[in-house]
XYZ file of C-alpha atoms in Angstrom:
694
model
C -24.434 -54.450 -51.314
C -23.327 -52.767 -54.582
C -26.663 -52.641 -56.463
C -25.128 -50.516 -59.206
C -22.800 -53.346 -60.231
C -23.496 -53.557 -64.058
C -23.075 -57.342 -64.032
C -25.760 -57.699 -61.391
C -28.086 -55.311 -63.251
C -27.821 -57.595 -66.281
C -28.714 -60.559 -64.151
C -31.769 -58.835 -62.713
C -32.836 -57.577 -66.117
C -32.974 -61.211 -67.282
C -34.698 -62.400 -64.131
C -38.263 -61.456 -65.053
C -37.949 -62.863 -68.572
C -36.698 -66.193 -67.220
C -39.698 -66.474 -64.871
C -42.083 -65.549 -67.716
C -40.400 -68.196 -69.859
C -40.853 -70.812 -67.177
C -44.545 -70.071 -66.739
C -45.407 -70.354 -70.431
C -47.355 -73.494 -71.193
C -45.165 -76.027 -72.993
C -44.668 -79.768 -72.934
C -41.966 -80.747 -70.446
C -39.157 -82.965 -71.608
C -39.210 -86.443 -70.256
C -35.593 -87.157 -69.500
C -35.198 -89.517 -66.524
C -37.866 -88.595 -64.019
C -38.696 -85.176 -65.544
C -42.293 -84.311 -66.159
C -45.534 -83.052 -64.709
C -46.758 -84.654 -61.549
C -50.523 -84.980 -61.441
C -51.810 -85.453 -57.842
C -53.604 -88.735 -57.263
C -56.582 -86.968 -55.673
C -58.128 -83.509 -55.625
C -55.379 -81.293 -54.268
C -57.958 -78.981 -52.686
C -59.810 -81.779 -50.951
C -57.270 -84.269 -49.613
C -59.252 -85.773 -46.760
C -62.837 -86.527 -45.861
C -64.538 -87.054 -42.496
C -65.413 -90.682 -41.920
C -68.683 -91.666 -40.244
C -66.903 -92.433 -36.968
C -65.382 -88.944 -36.757
C -61.874 -89.614 -38.032
C -60.423 -88.021 -41.149
C -59.195 -90.282 -43.983
C -57.279 -89.831 -47.204
C -59.635 -88.879 -50.056
C -58.155 -91.611 -52.252
C -60.059 -94.101 -50.053
C -63.714 -94.747 -50.752
C -66.025 -93.913 -47.834
C -66.730 -97.542 -46.946
C -63.354 -98.958 -47.940
C -61.087 -100.409 -45.214
C -57.754 -98.856 -44.449
C -54.825 -100.327 -46.396
C -52.912 -103.092 -44.603
C -50.200 -104.037 -47.131
C -48.791 -103.292 -50.574
C -47.897 -106.768 -51.740
C -49.937 -109.886 -50.870
C -46.714 -111.896 -50.675
C -44.904 -109.380 -48.413
C -46.923 -109.118 -45.187
C -44.026 -110.002 -42.880
C -40.382 -109.078 -42.994
C -39.523 -112.724 -43.541
C -41.695 -112.649 -46.715
C -40.374 -109.219 -47.792
C -36.781 -110.412 -48.009
C -37.789 -113.476 -50.046
C -39.990 -111.381 -52.308
C -37.003 -109.081 -52.911
C -34.960 -112.147 -53.746
C -37.475 -113.262 -56.332
C -38.236 -109.962 -58.062
C -34.580 -108.935 -58.211
C -33.879 -112.205 -60.004
C -31.391 -113.068 -57.271
C -29.666 -109.706 -57.665
C -27.548 -107.516 -55.414
C -28.953 -106.683 -51.975
C -26.508 -105.160 -49.437
C -23.448 -103.010 -50.147
C -20.681 -101.433 -48.182
C -17.564 -99.454 -49.076
C -14.340 -101.489 -49.250
C -10.977 -99.611 -49.277
C -8.622 -100.525 -52.132
C -4.886 -100.175 -52.653
C -5.494 -97.311 -55.090
C -7.130 -95.289 -52.274
C -10.641 -95.680 -53.693
C -13.504 -97.173 -51.684
C -16.091 -98.577 -54.091
C -19.265 -100.284 -52.917
C -19.209 -104.090 -53.000
C -22.405 -106.102 -52.673
C -23.735 -109.412 -51.472
C -26.776 -110.841 -53.262
C -30.257 -111.570 -52.021
C -29.398 -115.289 -52.273
C -26.436 -114.782 -49.951
C -28.479 -112.684 -47.504
C -31.183 -115.361 -47.279
C -28.688 -118.224 -46.915
C -26.523 -116.441 -44.359
C -29.465 -115.221 -42.253
C -30.786 -118.813 -42.115
C -27.394 -120.097 -40.964
C -27.259 -117.412 -38.309
C -30.729 -118.435 -37.170
C -29.321 -121.957 -36.721
C -26.411 -120.463 -34.742
C -28.874 -118.791 -32.380
C -30.589 -122.124 -31.722
C -27.191 -123.736 -31.139
C -26.705 -121.639 -28.005
C -29.930 -123.067 -26.574
C -31.874 -119.918 -27.440
C -35.510 -120.854 -27.889
C -37.492 -119.942 -31.024
C -40.630 -117.844 -30.767
C -42.008 -114.509 -29.599
C -40.645 -114.766 -26.074
C -37.023 -114.466 -27.287
C -35.498 -111.043 -27.853
C -32.313 -110.665 -29.950
C -30.253 -107.508 -29.319
C -28.452 -105.403 -31.929
C -26.059 -102.734 -30.574
C -24.421 -101.396 -33.708
C -24.227 -98.689 -36.292
C -25.755 -99.440 -39.715
C -23.868 -102.193 -41.515
C -24.613 -105.520 -43.321
C -24.188 -107.533 -40.096
C -27.019 -105.481 -38.499
C -29.352 -106.469 -41.347
C -28.254 -110.123 -41.351
C -28.839 -110.651 -37.600
C -32.175 -108.821 -37.828
C -33.381 -111.208 -40.517
C -31.895 -114.207 -38.668
C -34.296 -113.350 -35.859
C -37.276 -113.635 -38.155
C -36.468 -117.176 -39.365
C -37.765 -118.617 -36.098
C -40.144 -115.810 -35.209
C -37.968 -114.096 -32.599
C -38.191 -110.407 -31.826
C -35.211 -108.101 -32.357
C -34.384 -105.213 -30.029
C -32.136 -102.503 -31.498
C -30.054 -100.404 -29.156
C -28.987 -97.007 -30.460
C -25.207 -96.933 -31.107
C -25.126 -93.662 -29.172
C -27.166 -94.734 -26.160
C -25.511 -93.915 -22.884
C -24.405 -96.768 -20.590
C -27.458 -96.587 -18.336
C -29.953 -96.479 -21.118
C -28.212 -99.450 -22.822
C -28.234 -101.500 -19.610
C -31.892 -100.643 -19.006
C -32.862 -101.945 -22.508
C -30.775 -105.102 -22.255
C -32.084 -105.846 -18.780
C -35.762 -105.056 -19.416
C -35.930 -107.014 -22.669
C -34.085 -110.010 -21.060
C -32.169 -110.574 -24.277
C -29.843 -113.676 -24.225
C -27.898 -112.513 -27.291
C -26.567 -109.194 -28.613
C -24.541 -108.116 -31.637
C -21.944 -105.367 -30.989
C -20.057 -103.611 -33.741
C -17.225 -102.317 -31.503
C -15.081 -103.850 -28.801
C -15.825 -101.048 -26.319
C -19.579 -101.805 -26.400
C -18.909 -105.465 -25.724
C -16.497 -104.563 -22.889
C -19.082 -102.288 -21.271
C -21.666 -105.064 -21.259
C -19.204 -107.652 -19.896
C -18.164 -105.239 -17.140
C -21.823 -104.920 -16.067
C -22.685 -108.601 -16.482
C -24.185 -108.814 -13.012
C -26.829 -106.198 -14.069
C -27.844 -108.109 -17.215
C -28.166 -111.715 -15.996
C -30.074 -112.995 -19.065
C -27.261 -112.033 -21.490
C -25.259 -115.110 -22.428
C -23.742 -114.455 -25.904
C -22.072 -111.366 -27.408
C -20.979 -111.405 -31.062
C -18.421 -108.667 -31.933
C -17.907 -107.404 -35.503
C -14.513 -105.724 -34.785
C -11.311 -107.654 -34.051
C -10.729 -108.262 -30.326
C -8.042 -109.809 -28.148
C -8.215 -112.861 -25.960
C -8.661 -110.756 -22.828
C -12.239 -109.868 -23.766
C -13.018 -113.521 -24.337
C -11.540 -114.455 -20.954
C -13.377 -111.646 -19.128
C -16.625 -112.777 -20.691
C -16.068 -116.372 -19.744
C -15.449 -115.411 -16.129
C -18.796 -113.620 -16.081
C -20.770 -116.299 -17.879
C -20.907 -114.610 -21.214
C -19.611 -116.283 -24.427
C -17.741 -113.884 -26.785
C -17.520 -114.733 -30.500
C -16.309 -112.955 -33.602
C -18.847 -112.540 -36.399
C -17.107 -115.120 -38.548
C -17.145 -117.646 -35.643
C -20.850 -116.982 -35.198
C -21.512 -117.629 -38.893
C -19.402 -120.778 -38.917
C -21.267 -122.097 -35.904
C -24.502 -121.761 -37.767
C -23.011 -123.406 -40.850
C -21.955 -126.420 -38.799
C -25.172 -126.740 -36.765
C -28.020 -128.997 -37.822
C -30.555 -127.031 -39.803
C -34.048 -126.701 -38.422
C -37.045 -125.897 -40.741
C -38.019 -122.207 -40.456
C -40.948 -121.229 -38.274
C -41.719 -117.849 -39.836
C -43.832 -115.137 -38.295
C -47.406 -114.082 -39.004
C -48.464 -110.458 -39.699
C -49.727 -109.965 -36.131
C -46.526 -111.253 -34.522
C -43.996 -108.780 -33.122
C -41.041 -107.971 -35.335
C -39.182 -105.520 -33.142
C -39.230 -103.638 -29.828
C -37.961 -100.170 -30.723
C -36.999 -98.076 -27.720
C -37.856 -94.462 -28.306
C -34.985 -92.088 -28.667
C -37.145 -89.715 -26.686
C -36.346 -86.142 -25.733
C -37.123 -86.855 -22.118
C -37.133 -89.616 -19.569
C -36.455 -93.326 -19.645
C -36.689 -95.042 -23.061
C -39.974 -96.821 -23.768
C -40.047 -100.047 -25.773
C -42.574 -99.659 -28.639
C -43.831 -103.068 -29.828
C -43.928 -103.084 -33.674
C -45.510 -105.973 -35.507
C -44.745 -107.298 -39.007
C -48.206 -106.132 -40.029
C -47.496 -102.605 -38.804
C -44.531 -102.350 -41.163
C -46.412 -103.903 -44.089
C -49.206 -101.354 -43.637
C -46.745 -98.455 -43.932
C -45.534 -99.867 -47.219
C -49.015 -99.286 -48.615
C -48.073 -95.596 -49.141
C -45.741 -96.616 -51.940
C -48.731 -97.904 -53.915
C -49.778 -94.317 -54.435
C -46.477 -92.907 -55.640
C -44.755 -91.760 -58.832
C -41.389 -92.476 -57.279
C -39.558 -95.381 -58.776
C -40.348 -98.368 -56.537
C -38.867 -101.507 -58.162
C -35.607 -103.493 -58.269
C -33.709 -100.530 -59.810
C -33.985 -98.562 -56.517
C -30.709 -97.743 -54.775
C -31.141 -96.663 -51.183
C -28.435 -95.228 -48.915
C -28.849 -96.283 -45.277
C -27.331 -93.741 -42.870
C -29.989 -92.734 -40.334
C -29.760 -94.985 -37.239
C -31.180 -98.417 -38.076
C -32.466 -98.515 -34.486
C -35.031 -95.889 -35.520
C -38.160 -97.118 -37.241
C -38.000 -94.298 -39.855
C -34.782 -95.832 -41.221
C -36.155 -99.361 -41.024
C -39.164 -98.361 -43.167
C -36.808 -97.146 -45.858
C -34.757 -100.396 -45.787
C -37.730 -102.729 -45.769
C -39.583 -100.863 -48.535
C -36.557 -101.129 -50.828
C -35.867 -104.725 -49.834
C -39.422 -105.848 -50.642
C -39.071 -104.700 -54.255
C -35.599 -106.188 -54.754
C -33.683 -102.869 -54.612
C -30.133 -102.348 -53.413
C -29.276 -101.014 -49.950
C -25.902 -99.328 -49.494
C -24.676 -98.619 -45.992
C -22.850 -95.393 -45.167
C -19.162 -95.570 -44.248
C -19.896 -95.028 -40.570
C -18.894 -91.325 -40.416
C -21.823 -88.941 -40.447
C -19.604 -86.200 -41.789
C -18.938 -88.248 -44.925
C -22.541 -89.110 -45.908
C -22.396 -86.862 -48.962
C -19.215 -88.587 -50.075
C -21.036 -91.908 -49.697
C -23.867 -90.472 -51.785
C -21.492 -89.479 -54.569
C -20.018 -93.041 -54.598
C -23.251 -94.965 -54.250
C -25.500 -92.623 -56.328
C -28.779 -93.431 -54.576
C -32.143 -93.039 -56.279
C -34.033 -92.870 -52.985
C -33.181 -91.301 -49.646
C -34.776 -90.804 -46.261
C -33.427 -87.875 -44.336
C -34.115 -85.321 -41.571
C -34.372 -81.508 -41.741
C -31.079 -80.854 -39.965
C -29.115 -82.557 -42.750
C -30.857 -80.550 -45.499
C -30.555 -77.322 -43.457
C -26.834 -77.838 -43.180
C -26.382 -78.366 -46.939
C -28.663 -75.380 -47.681
C -26.632 -73.114 -45.369
C -23.305 -74.242 -46.819
C -24.491 -73.520 -50.344
C -25.525 -70.000 -49.449
C -22.398 -69.437 -47.396
C -20.410 -69.927 -50.598
C -22.672 -67.742 -52.664
C -22.767 -64.766 -50.260
C -19.209 -63.784 -51.115
C -20.077 -63.153 -54.832
C -23.000 -60.901 -55.606
C -22.838 -61.984 -59.245
C -22.981 -65.706 -58.469
C -25.781 -65.114 -55.964
C -27.806 -63.186 -58.541
C -27.429 -65.862 -61.212
C -28.192 -68.619 -58.723
C -31.392 -66.879 -57.509
C -32.534 -66.196 -61.067
C -32.117 -69.904 -61.907
C -33.928 -70.811 -58.661
C -36.852 -68.527 -59.549
C -37.085 -70.262 -62.920
C -37.207 -73.751 -61.291
C -39.740 -72.531 -58.666
C -41.994 -71.288 -61.499
C -41.913 -74.773 -63.068
C -42.584 -76.271 -59.702
C -45.643 -74.064 -59.238
C -47.121 -75.731 -62.303
C -46.394 -79.173 -60.904
C -43.393 -79.823 -63.210
C -40.399 -81.664 -61.823
C -37.382 -81.851 -64.102
C -33.606 -81.799 -63.949
C -32.787 -81.283 -67.613
C -33.283 -77.555 -67.937
C -30.637 -74.912 -68.662
C -30.689 -74.083 -64.941
C -29.879 -77.679 -64.054
C -27.128 -77.977 -66.662
C -25.497 -74.692 -65.728
C -26.049 -74.527 -61.969
C -28.127 -77.092 -60.125
C -26.288 -80.181 -61.313
C -23.785 -79.273 -58.604
C -26.488 -79.455 -55.950
C -27.837 -82.692 -57.408
C -24.381 -84.230 -57.515
C -23.952 -83.614 -53.802
C -26.478 -86.419 -53.377
C -25.109 -88.563 -56.235
C -27.049 -87.017 -59.098
C -29.622 -89.847 -59.459
C -32.291 -89.072 -56.880
C -35.866 -89.653 -57.948
C -37.394 -89.718 -54.485
C -36.574 -88.102 -51.104
C -38.654 -88.347 -47.922
C -37.947 -86.015 -45.069
C -39.307 -86.497 -41.537
C -38.522 -86.452 -37.792
C -39.147 -82.648 -37.525
C -40.937 -80.127 -39.688
C -38.987 -78.610 -42.565
C -38.496 -74.880 -42.981
C -40.703 -73.913 -45.928
C -37.935 -72.008 -47.764
C -35.529 -74.946 -47.442
C -38.202 -77.395 -48.563
C -39.015 -75.429 -51.711
C -35.340 -74.890 -52.412
C -34.586 -78.619 -52.544
C -37.788 -79.457 -54.457
C -36.658 -77.008 -57.148
C -32.946 -77.733 -57.231
C -32.940 -81.498 -56.940
C -35.640 -82.114 -59.544
C -37.064 -85.133 -57.744
C -40.143 -86.021 -55.723
C -39.594 -84.630 -52.256
C -42.257 -85.545 -49.681
C -42.480 -84.418 -46.114
C -43.981 -86.772 -43.565
C -44.970 -86.923 -39.959
C -45.210 -89.840 -37.571
C -43.900 -91.377 -34.373
C -42.314 -94.671 -33.440
C -45.728 -95.572 -31.971
C -47.297 -95.181 -35.444
C -44.427 -97.082 -37.098
C -42.754 -93.781 -38.054
C -45.690 -92.878 -40.321
C -48.958 -90.974 -40.116
C -49.146 -88.276 -42.785
C -47.181 -87.510 -45.893
C -47.452 -84.715 -48.456
C -49.199 -85.507 -51.711
C -47.064 -85.890 -54.828
C -47.841 -82.905 -57.028
C -48.702 -80.682 -54.044
C -45.647 -78.436 -53.765
C -47.115 -76.060 -51.200
C -45.459 -75.781 -47.738
C -46.454 -75.254 -44.162
C -48.122 -78.642 -43.726
C -47.249 -82.370 -43.618
C -49.997 -83.599 -45.891
C -53.035 -85.789 -45.327
C -53.119 -89.051 -43.369
C -51.743 -92.020 -45.309
C -54.160 -94.634 -46.580
C -53.388 -97.005 -43.737
C -54.532 -94.687 -40.968
C -57.234 -92.312 -39.929
C -56.688 -89.199 -37.893
C -58.556 -86.839 -35.583
C -57.875 -83.972 -33.203
C -58.771 -84.162 -29.511
C -59.144 -81.020 -27.339
C -56.041 -80.096 -25.352
C -57.253 -80.244 -21.773
C -54.180 -78.864 -19.995
C -55.146 -75.283 -18.960
C -51.474 -74.234 -19.024
C -51.254 -75.339 -22.642
C -54.425 -73.718 -23.994
C -54.380 -73.508 -27.782
C -56.472 -71.995 -30.564
C -59.892 -73.578 -30.994
C -58.943 -74.888 -34.424
C -56.120 -76.920 -32.925
C -56.089 -80.128 -30.966
C -53.973 -83.129 -29.990
C -53.204 -85.284 -33.054
C -54.516 -88.863 -32.757
C -54.081 -91.798 -35.156
C -55.890 -95.127 -35.543
C -55.304 -97.946 -37.957
C -53.064 -100.911 -38.858
C -49.823 -98.901 -38.489
C -50.408 -98.341 -34.756
C -48.055 -100.326 -32.521
C -49.094 -102.856 -29.922
C -48.303 -100.664 -26.919
C -45.202 -100.305 -24.744
C -43.193 -103.301 -23.544
C -43.759 -104.051 -19.871
C -45.413 -100.658 -19.300
C -49.176 -101.135 -18.912
C -49.883 -97.787 -17.295
C -48.330 -95.544 -19.945
C -49.700 -97.875 -22.619
C -53.214 -97.248 -21.340
C -52.570 -93.470 -21.245
C -51.241 -93.343 -24.837
C -52.983 -96.178 -26.672
C -56.679 -95.643 -25.932
C -59.140 -98.503 -25.626
C -60.958 -97.572 -28.856
C -57.764 -97.875 -30.860
C -56.683 -94.248 -31.012
C -53.061 -93.307 -30.358
C -52.500 -89.992 -28.552
C -49.349 -88.462 -30.024
C -48.825 -85.611 -27.585
C -48.447 -83.277 -30.585
C -50.689 -80.305 -31.397
C -51.947 -79.667 -34.909
C -54.812 -78.410 -37.081
C -56.334 -79.145 -40.476
C -55.983 -76.584 -43.200
C -58.565 -75.733 -45.830
C -57.409 -78.630 -48.055
C -57.610 -81.216 -45.268
C -53.901 -81.378 -44.668
C -52.248 -81.551 -41.236
C -50.450 -78.465 -40.000
C -48.120 -79.197 -37.091
C -47.887 -76.780 -34.197
C -45.562 -78.463 -31.689
C -45.363 -80.882 -28.822
C -47.940 -80.046 -26.151
C -45.193 -79.936 -23.555
C -43.079 -77.554 -25.693
C -45.737 -74.856 -26.035
C -44.979 -71.691 -24.044
C -47.620 -69.364 -22.751
C -46.179 -65.976 -21.860
C -47.555 -63.809 -19.003
C -49.136 -61.559 -21.605
C -51.258 -64.477 -22.861
C -49.366 -65.049 -26.111
C -48.505 -68.617 -27.119
C -45.130 -69.506 -28.633
C -43.936 -72.402 -30.697
C -40.143 -72.620 -30.042
C -39.439 -75.120 -32.884
C -40.939 -72.721 -35.450
C -38.765 -69.877 -34.163
C -35.665 -72.060 -34.191
C -36.431 -72.986 -37.816
C -36.372 -69.316 -38.771
C -33.118 -68.410 -37.041
C -31.547 -71.631 -38.320
C -31.445 -69.986 -41.749
C -28.951 -67.415 -40.560
C -25.385 -68.060 -41.758
C -24.255 -67.221 -38.225
C -26.208 -70.126 -36.746
C -25.028 -73.685 -36.779
C -27.524 -74.817 -34.078
C -29.974 -73.069 -31.836
C -32.179 -73.680 -28.837
C -34.905 -71.132 -28.125
C -36.124 -70.956 -24.534
C -39.253 -69.407 -23.097
C -40.820 -69.532 -19.635
C -44.362 -68.917 -18.429
C -43.178 -66.271 -15.970
C -41.085 -64.293 -18.549
C -42.236 -62.120 -21.388
C -39.013 -62.542 -23.362
C -37.335 -65.371 -25.176
C -33.645 -66.219 -24.941
C -31.516 -68.533 -27.037
C -28.451 -70.708 -26.765
C -26.658 -70.605 -30.096
C -23.873 -72.726 -31.509
C -22.370 -70.324 -34.083
C -20.919 -71.314 -37.423
C -17.254 -70.917 -36.509
C -15.887 -70.370 -40.041
C -18.560 -67.883 -41.033
C -18.248 -65.908 -37.787
C -14.476 -65.624 -38.132
C -14.674 -64.619 -41.786
C -17.450 -62.110 -41.104
C -15.558 -60.489 -38.250
C -12.416 -60.092 -40.372
C -14.239 -58.926 -43.515
C -16.956 -56.681 -42.145
C -15.728 -55.594 -38.702
C -11.971 -55.665 -39.397
C -11.431 -57.869 -36.329
C -8.623 -60.277 -37.207
C -6.590 -60.893 -34.083
C -9.247 -62.262 -31.733
C -9.716 -65.967 -31.095
C -13.025 -67.612 -31.780
C -13.732 -67.693 -28.008
C -13.158 -63.950 -27.800
C -15.318 -63.282 -30.873
C -18.198 -65.042 -29.093
C -18.146 -62.343 -26.414
C -17.081 -59.368 -28.525
C -19.680 -56.554 -28.279
C -19.384 -55.491 -31.895
C -19.758 -59.061 -33.116
C -22.762 -59.724 -30.916
C -24.406 -56.478 -32.011
C -23.946 -57.441 -35.670
C -25.297 -60.921 -35.107
C -28.238 -59.613 -33.102
C -29.133 -57.172 -35.841
C -28.956 -59.896 -38.477
C -31.179 -62.199 -36.474
C -33.676 -59.474 -35.844
C -33.888 -58.565 -39.519
C -34.234 -62.257 -40.495
C -37.035 -62.648 -37.937
C -38.884 -59.707 -39.428
C -38.371 -60.933 -42.935
C -39.800 -64.363 -42.091
C -42.783 -62.952 -40.267
C -41.944 -63.452 -36.594
C -44.018 -61.307 -34.307
C -42.157 -58.996 -31.915
C -42.841 -61.303 -28.945
C -41.383 -64.232 -30.945
C -38.049 -62.536 -31.427
C -35.203 -63.540 -29.157
C -34.299 -60.785 -26.707
C -30.901 -62.088 -25.737
C -28.608 -64.963 -26.785
C -25.651 -66.893 -25.513
C -22.898 -68.228 -27.799
C -21.559 -71.702 -26.879
C -18.700 -73.505 -28.566
C -20.083 -76.888 -27.481
C -22.187 -78.331 -30.334
C -25.423 -80.141 -29.588
C -24.677 -83.789 -30.390
C -26.110 -87.246 -29.906
C -23.044 -88.135 -27.876
C -23.513 -85.367 -25.309
C -27.216 -86.281 -25.148
C -28.466 -82.895 -26.410
C -29.792 -84.405 -29.683
C -31.912 -87.457 -30.335
C -30.503 -90.029 -32.803
C -32.636 -88.382 -35.463
C -30.986 -85.025 -34.676
C -33.839 -83.240 -32.870
C -33.077 -81.012 -29.903
C -33.515 -82.699 -26.582
C -35.078 -79.598 -25.114
C -35.128 -80.523 -21.387
C -31.495 -81.719 -21.571
C -30.269 -78.562 -23.277
C -32.206 -76.375 -20.828
C -30.720 -78.267 -17.906
C -27.105 -78.179 -19.216
C -27.397 -74.458 -19.973
C -29.491 -73.459 -16.932
C -26.775 -71.173 -15.601
C -26.510 -69.308 -18.933
C -30.312 -69.073 -19.296
C -30.685 -67.700 -15.770
C -27.866 -65.257 -16.488
C -29.583 -63.978 -19.650
C -32.845 -63.407 -17.798
C -30.988 -61.581 -15.032
C -29.458 -59.248 -17.562
C -32.848 -58.597 -19.088
C -34.301 -57.769 -15.694
C -31.761 -54.945 -15.233
C -32.260 -53.896 -18.882
C -28.631 -54.493 -19.782
C -28.086 -54.622 -23.530
C -31.321 -55.960 -24.930
C -29.490 -57.409 -27.867
C -32.077 -57.656 -30.601
C -34.027 -54.540 -29.798
C -32.612 -51.496 -31.619
């Protein structure tokens, strides 16, 4: 690094004055969302201990009940849609991109009126097949996010049926298990191959009688279905059937009725069907009653996380209930940012891996120019200084000159962003809070708690925690009783109780009794502790904790989060064993960065990517960089990876190494890379090239 570069010296000479300028007391401009966020409770005392031993949000009065809904007229999903219809003044509801002759793909919308009318006609179509109304009927949805998904979901509520989403990326056996266990008579498929796979296995799903396919299909599929007792219809045929069928007055659900059986994406084992009620979802919406985020009919929400996951469903239903617009992504996960630029959402729900990828790409571009990096970091320090005073704005000189590019990646209109599914790296979290100039909240929950549990307080811009419990739940920590998973005395297993807790697992009484305790508490299987402000600090899954022979405990996810910040690392799995003192890692390298680095810094230009992954000089450089990053981020020596293996095979949902919300499936990755993991430990035993120890 050329520290004597006069341009860089000028940047650094201005750096301190920029930070001093940011910390001077002045009235913030109020352009768009910009302004100071005052927390809605004492930031230093965010929870209190209730008389029954659970901790509650300090916004609740000691004797007040937990919140069960936000709007009196939106306590079921049936009501939420119709409330959205009313408050939007019959405005636009669902949008998708439609290709045009001029090569553009603008979003086109259908209105709330159309959604209500079409869902009621589809409900009639369901009855026309002889499908019975009521809670004993399960309606399947096997599709990526799209308007048809939403329409069939809401058709199921018209006559109080229960919908059962199937992840679009579920493997054949998982899919058949869900269809068979739920005994669904009807399923929506977005693609022909999904319908074909179900028809081919018709003898294993005897209750399935109707498949509606969104994509065009030939007569062969229809004939094959008929031979196996399954009726195949196009989506337009399905709608027309409902239009022609005699209408039956709705029999809408009550808050305690089941809305959906959501099968956990799970990192291990057979999927479990979590029974979510209408009231569970309404109770989660209560968190938006304590928010500065815009929550009315001007909200634009981009739907791209799998709709089969409750985290995504919460985003959709919250926006729907206030009459906002929901835009569906184009179907390609690699083009989500392009969808953002076209749709310009004001509200997003996302997961850490998405933000990590954007963060790394931004810094990948900056690393090649010391001048640009210096200017960028000076502007970032200025925005962080504002953030430290609780000021969120996107109209500063730093935004106009630099950060508008980051904001425009997400459409330039964000006022609210919620991240969940896994814990965010603190540096990345602060980066996006500063650069996006919007409310960014981090939450924690599980499908069993309707994807909610805790969420950070608006105005609290500290990191390293996931906030206090929401106002519709109480929380406590139970001792971890597994002697092999002993933890610090301040930690315990996180438990929730309240109206957001699901009604157990479908047809699984034993594991329901183990997880949903008789006194109402849900055992999450996660370890955490409370900090001095009453906020929850996540440690890890109990089963993921690693105790080394020397007695030290390791949290693999935390270590992965550190190494994930390296430009060399696209994905990483850190592995530890109770009989080994060292950690090893399987790394999916960033191909472009590795090739450019080898050519620029090591003068290696002729080798293929495959050869670079085994090149001694390349591995030494990467190992040194990872070691230095670990030290910089505070990893202890025993937390540093001792050896790593480069793989060209990415961890994906399709190869079952990621969950649909993009978390590592640790047991699957360990199993698929067992040979490489054993090989690394063998090399360490003979002391051959201990890669990160210099």
